Amino acid sequence: MISGFKDFIMRGNIVDLAIAVVTGAAFAALVTAFSNAFINPLIKLVTGGGAVGGKFTVNGVDFDYGLFITALITFLLTMAVIYSVVVVPYNKMRERMTKPADAAPAGPTNEEKLLMEIRDALRAR
């Protein structure tokens, strides 16, 4: 059982998964910081500027729709970068690694037919 677990850990999939999780978390933090530093202030500036930009108040309760828009843009940026940096290269690599389907054997060419006729004529002698 211990040997099987060791093989499972050393197979590489676990290491790749751990690297992917750590990289994903770091990338998510980077995109979130970008969104908070640049996108959120832009949304506040466009929607009124200052402390009231990007939110409205109803009965003393603040609804900060600017944060939602920032989170939506963060999500879209994250998905776009993951698609272009991970998915597209992975699909290209997978296409290169897969073997092309064997084409059905074509019929004999005219040259091969002629050679077969010559062979058959020589055998007939």
PDB file of C-alpha atoms in Angstrom:
ATOM      1  CA  MET A   1       0.000   0.000   0.000  1.00  0.00           C
ATOM      2  CA  ILE A   2       2.826   2.415   0.840  1.00  0.00           C
ATOM      3  CA  SER A   3       4.560   1.531  -2.425  1.00  0.00           C
ATOM      4  CA  GLY A   4       1.377   2.250  -4.377  1.00  0.00           C
ATOM      5  CA  PHE A   5       0.986   5.595  -2.632  1.00  0.00           C
ATOM      6  CA  LYS A   6       4.608   6.451  -3.388  1.00  0.00           C
ATOM      7  CA  ASP A   7       4.065   5.603  -7.077  1.00  0.00           C
ATOM      8  CA  PHE A   8       0.919   7.735  -7.092  1.00  0.00           C
ATOM      9  CA  ILE A   9       2.754  10.722  -5.592  1.00  0.00           C
ATOM     10  CA  MET A  10       5.783  10.359  -7.850  1.00  0.00           C
ATOM     11  CA  ARG A  11       3.756   9.877 -11.025  1.00  0.00           C
ATOM     12  CA  GLY A  12       3.968  13.582 -11.745  1.00  0.00           C
ATOM     13  CA  ASN A  13       0.284  14.408 -11.867  1.00  0.00           C
ATOM     14  CA  ILE A  14       0.233  15.429  -8.213  1.00  0.00           C
ATOM     15  CA  VAL A  15       3.287  17.634  -8.628  1.00  0.00           C
ATOM     16  CA  ASP A  16       1.777  19.247 -11.738  1.00  0.00           C
ATOM     17  CA  LEU A  17      -1.485  19.803  -9.902  1.00  0.00           C
ATOM     18  CA  ALA A  18       0.280  21.387  -6.925  1.00  0.00           C
ATOM     19  CA  ILE A  19       2.216  23.706  -9.221  1.00  0.00           C
ATOM     20  CA  ALA A  20      -0.990  24.622 -11.051  1.00  0.00           C
ATOM     21  CA  VAL A  21      -2.820  25.450  -7.813  1.00  0.00           C
ATOM     22  CA  VAL A  22       0.006  27.616  -6.482  1.00  0.00           C
ATOM     23  CA  THR A  23       0.418  29.381  -9.833  1.00  0.00           C
ATOM     24  CA  GLY A  24      -3.330  29.902 -10.110  1.00  0.00           C
ATOM     25  CA  ALA A  25      -3.533  31.400  -6.629  1.00  0.00           C
ATOM     26  CA  ALA A  26      -0.616  33.734  -7.327  1.00  0.00           C
ATOM     27  CA  PHE A  27      -2.103  34.755 -10.657  1.00  0.00           C
ATOM     28  CA  ALA A  28      -5.518  35.372  -9.086  1.00  0.00           C
ATOM     29  CA  ALA A  29      -3.886  37.604  -6.479  1.00  0.00           C
ATOM     30  CA  LEU A  30      -2.072  39.502  -9.241  1.00  0.00           C
ATOM     31  CA  VAL A  31      -5.243  40.070 -11.264  1.00  0.00           C
ATOM     32  CA  THR A  32      -7.160  41.078  -8.137  1.00  0.00           C
ATOM     33  CA  ALA A  33      -4.475  43.604  -7.232  1.00  0.00           C
ATOM     34  CA  PHE A  34      -4.566  44.991 -10.783  1.00  0.00           C
ATOM     35  CA  SER A  35      -8.349  45.268 -10.646  1.00  0.00           C
ATOM     36  CA  ASN A  36      -8.324  46.970  -7.247  1.00  0.00           C
ATOM     37  CA  ALA A  37      -5.542  49.350  -8.244  1.00  0.00           C
ATOM     38  CA  PHE A  38      -6.752  50.328 -11.720  1.00  0.00           C
ATOM     39  CA  ILE A  39     -10.191  48.985 -12.689  1.00  0.00           C
ATOM     40  CA  ASN A  40     -12.069  49.842  -9.479  1.00  0.00           C
ATOM     41  CA  PRO A  41     -10.819  53.477  -9.413  1.00  0.00           C
ATOM     42  CA  LEU A  42     -11.753  53.830 -13.097  1.00  0.00           C
ATOM     43  CA  ILE A  43     -15.264  52.554 -12.400  1.00  0.00           C
ATOM     44  CA  LYS A  44     -15.601  54.986  -9.488  1.00  0.00           C
ATOM     45  CA  LEU A  45     -14.311  57.810 -11.666  1.00  0.00           C
ATOM     46  CA  VAL A  46     -16.751  57.019 -14.491  1.00  0.00           C
ATOM     47  CA  THR A  47     -19.727  56.604 -12.138  1.00  0.00           C
ATOM     48  CA  GLY A  48     -19.365  59.810 -10.180  1.00  0.00           C
ATOM     49  CA  GLY A  49     -15.893  59.871  -8.699  1.00  0.00           C
ATOM     50  CA  GLY A  50     -14.814  60.187  -5.090  1.00  0.00           C
ATOM     51  CA  ALA A  51     -16.247  58.149  -2.258  1.00  0.00           C
ATOM     52  CA  VAL A  52     -19.740  57.930  -3.780  1.00  0.00           C
ATOM     53  CA  GLY A  53     -18.639  56.618  -7.167  1.00  0.00           C
ATOM     54  CA  GLY A  54     -19.722  53.072  -7.969  1.00  0.00           C
ATOM     55  CA  LYS A  55     -22.310  52.799  -5.218  1.00  0.00           C
ATOM     56  CA  PHE A  56     -25.726  53.967  -4.194  1.00  0.00           C
ATOM     57  CA  THR A  57     -27.450  54.150  -0.829  1.00  0.00           C
ATOM     58  CA  VAL A  58     -30.946  52.972   0.081  1.00  0.00           C
ATOM     59  CA  ASN A  59     -32.186  53.589   3.658  1.00  0.00           C
ATOM     60  CA  GLY A  60     -28.610  54.096   4.860  1.00  0.00           C
ATOM     61  CA  VAL A  61     -27.362  50.856   3.301  1.00  0.00           C
ATOM     62  CA  ASP A  62     -24.579  51.148   0.721  1.00  0.00           C
ATOM     63  CA  PHE A  63     -24.763  49.014  -2.420  1.00  0.00           C
ATOM     64  CA  ASP A  64     -21.275  49.010  -3.946  1.00  0.00           C
ATOM     65  CA  TYR A  65     -21.944  47.884  -7.510  1.00  0.00           C
ATOM     66  CA  GLY A  66     -18.452  49.111  -8.445  1.00  0.00           C
ATOM     67  CA  LEU A  67     -16.969  46.184  -6.510  1.00  0.00           C
ATOM     68  CA  PHE A  68     -19.214  43.785  -8.422  1.00  0.00           C
ATOM     69  CA  ILE A  69     -18.197  45.262 -11.768  1.00  0.00           C
ATOM     70  CA  THR A  70     -14.549  45.074 -10.686  1.00  0.00           C
ATOM     71  CA  ALA A  71     -14.960  41.425  -9.675  1.00  0.00           C
ATOM     72  CA  LEU A  72     -16.655  40.669 -13.004  1.00  0.00           C
ATOM     73  CA  ILE A  73     -13.817  42.302 -14.948  1.00  0.00           C
ATOM     74  CA  THR A  74     -11.295  40.457 -12.770  1.00  0.00           C
ATOM     75  CA  PHE A  75     -12.990  37.162 -13.582  1.00  0.00           C
ATOM     76  CA  LEU A  76     -13.079  37.913 -17.311  1.00  0.00           C
ATOM     77  CA  LEU A  77      -9.412  38.975 -17.327  1.00  0.00           C
ATOM     78  CA  THR A  78      -8.429  35.841 -15.416  1.00  0.00           C
ATOM     79  CA  MET A  79     -10.335  33.564 -17.786  1.00  0.00           C
ATOM     80  CA  ALA A  80      -8.942  35.329 -20.869  1.00  0.00           C
ATOM     81  CA  VAL A  81      -5.366  34.993 -19.662  1.00  0.00           C
ATOM     82  CA  ILE A  82      -5.830  31.379 -18.574  1.00  0.00           C
ATOM     83  CA  TYR A  83      -7.345  30.590 -21.968  1.00  0.00           C
ATOM     84  CA  SER A  84      -4.527  32.246 -23.894  1.00  0.00           C
ATOM     85  CA  VAL A  85      -1.661  31.097 -21.653  1.00  0.00           C
ATOM     86  CA  VAL A  86      -2.825  27.600 -20.675  1.00  0.00           C
ATOM     87  CA  VAL A  87      -5.646  26.274 -22.853  1.00  0.00           C
ATOM     88  CA  VAL A  88      -4.417  27.322 -26.309  1.00  0.00           C
ATOM     89  CA  PRO A  89      -0.834  26.031 -25.815  1.00  0.00           C
ATOM     90  CA  TYR A  90      -2.147  22.820 -24.223  1.00  0.00           C
ATOM     91  CA  ASN A  91      -4.473  22.176 -27.166  1.00  0.00           C
ATOM     92  CA  LYS A  92      -1.633  22.802 -29.641  1.00  0.00           C
ATOM     93  CA  MET A  93       0.656  20.462 -27.719  1.00  0.00           C
ATOM     94  CA  ARG A  94      -2.048  17.795 -27.566  1.00  0.00           C
ATOM     95  CA  GLU A  95      -2.601  18.070 -31.329  1.00  0.00           C
ATOM     96  CA  ARG A  96       1.124  17.535 -31.921  1.00  0.00           C
ATOM     97  CA  MET A  97       1.278  14.598 -29.522  1.00  0.00           C
ATOM     98  CA  THR A  98      -1.695  12.680 -30.908  1.00  0.00           C
ATOM     99  CA  LYS A  99      -0.978  10.349 -33.753  1.00  0.00           C
ATOM    100  CA  PRO A 100      -2.789  11.133 -36.975  1.00  0.00           C
ATOM    101  CA  ALA A 101      -5.442   8.634 -37.897  1.00  0.00           C
ATOM    102  CA  ASP A 102      -4.219   6.053 -40.362  1.00  0.00           C
ATOM    103  CA  ALA A 103      -5.650   6.832 -43.739  1.00  0.00           C
ATOM    104  CA  ALA A 104      -7.333   4.019 -45.590  1.00  0.00           C
ATOM    105  CA  PRO A 105      -4.878   2.453 -47.973  1.00  0.00           C
ATOM    106  CA  ALA A 106      -5.323   3.866 -51.422  1.00  0.00           C
ATOM    107  CA  GLY A 107      -5.773   1.580 -54.384  1.00  0.00           C
ATOM    108  CA  PRO A 108      -2.783   0.737 -56.524  1.00  0.00           C
ATOM    109  CA  THR A 109      -1.460   3.538 -58.668  1.00  0.00           C
ATOM    110  CA  ASN A 110      -1.273   3.282 -62.452  1.00  0.00           C
ATOM    111  CA  GLU A 111       2.434   2.484 -62.179  1.00  0.00           C
ATOM    112  CA  GLU A 112       1.729  -0.325 -59.710  1.00  0.00           C
ATOM    113  CA  LYS A 113      -1.012  -1.704 -61.967  1.00  0.00           C
ATOM    114  CA  LEU A 114       1.382  -1.685 -64.906  1.00  0.00           C
ATOM    115  CA  LEU A 115       4.054  -3.441 -62.839  1.00  0.00           C
ATOM    116  CA  MET A 116       1.500  -6.079 -61.776  1.00  0.00           C
ATOM    117  CA  GLU A 117       0.565  -6.663 -65.427  1.00  0.00           C
ATOM    118  CA  ILE A 118       4.240  -7.068 -66.329  1.00  0.00           C
ATOM    119  CA  ARG A 119       4.719  -9.469 -63.414  1.00  0.00           C
ATOM    120  CA  ASP A 120       1.676 -11.503 -64.407  1.00  0.00           C
ATOM    121  CA  ALA A 121       2.846 -11.592 -68.035  1.00  0.00           C
ATOM    122  CA  LEU A 122       6.289 -12.808 -66.967  1.00  0.00           C
ATOM    123  CA  ARG A 123       4.743 -15.532 -64.805  1.00  0.00           C
ATOM    124  CA  ALA A 124       2.517 -16.656 -67.667  1.00  0.00           C
ATOM    125  CA  ARG A 125       5.588 -17.418 -69.861  1.00  0.00           C
TER     126      ARG A 125
END
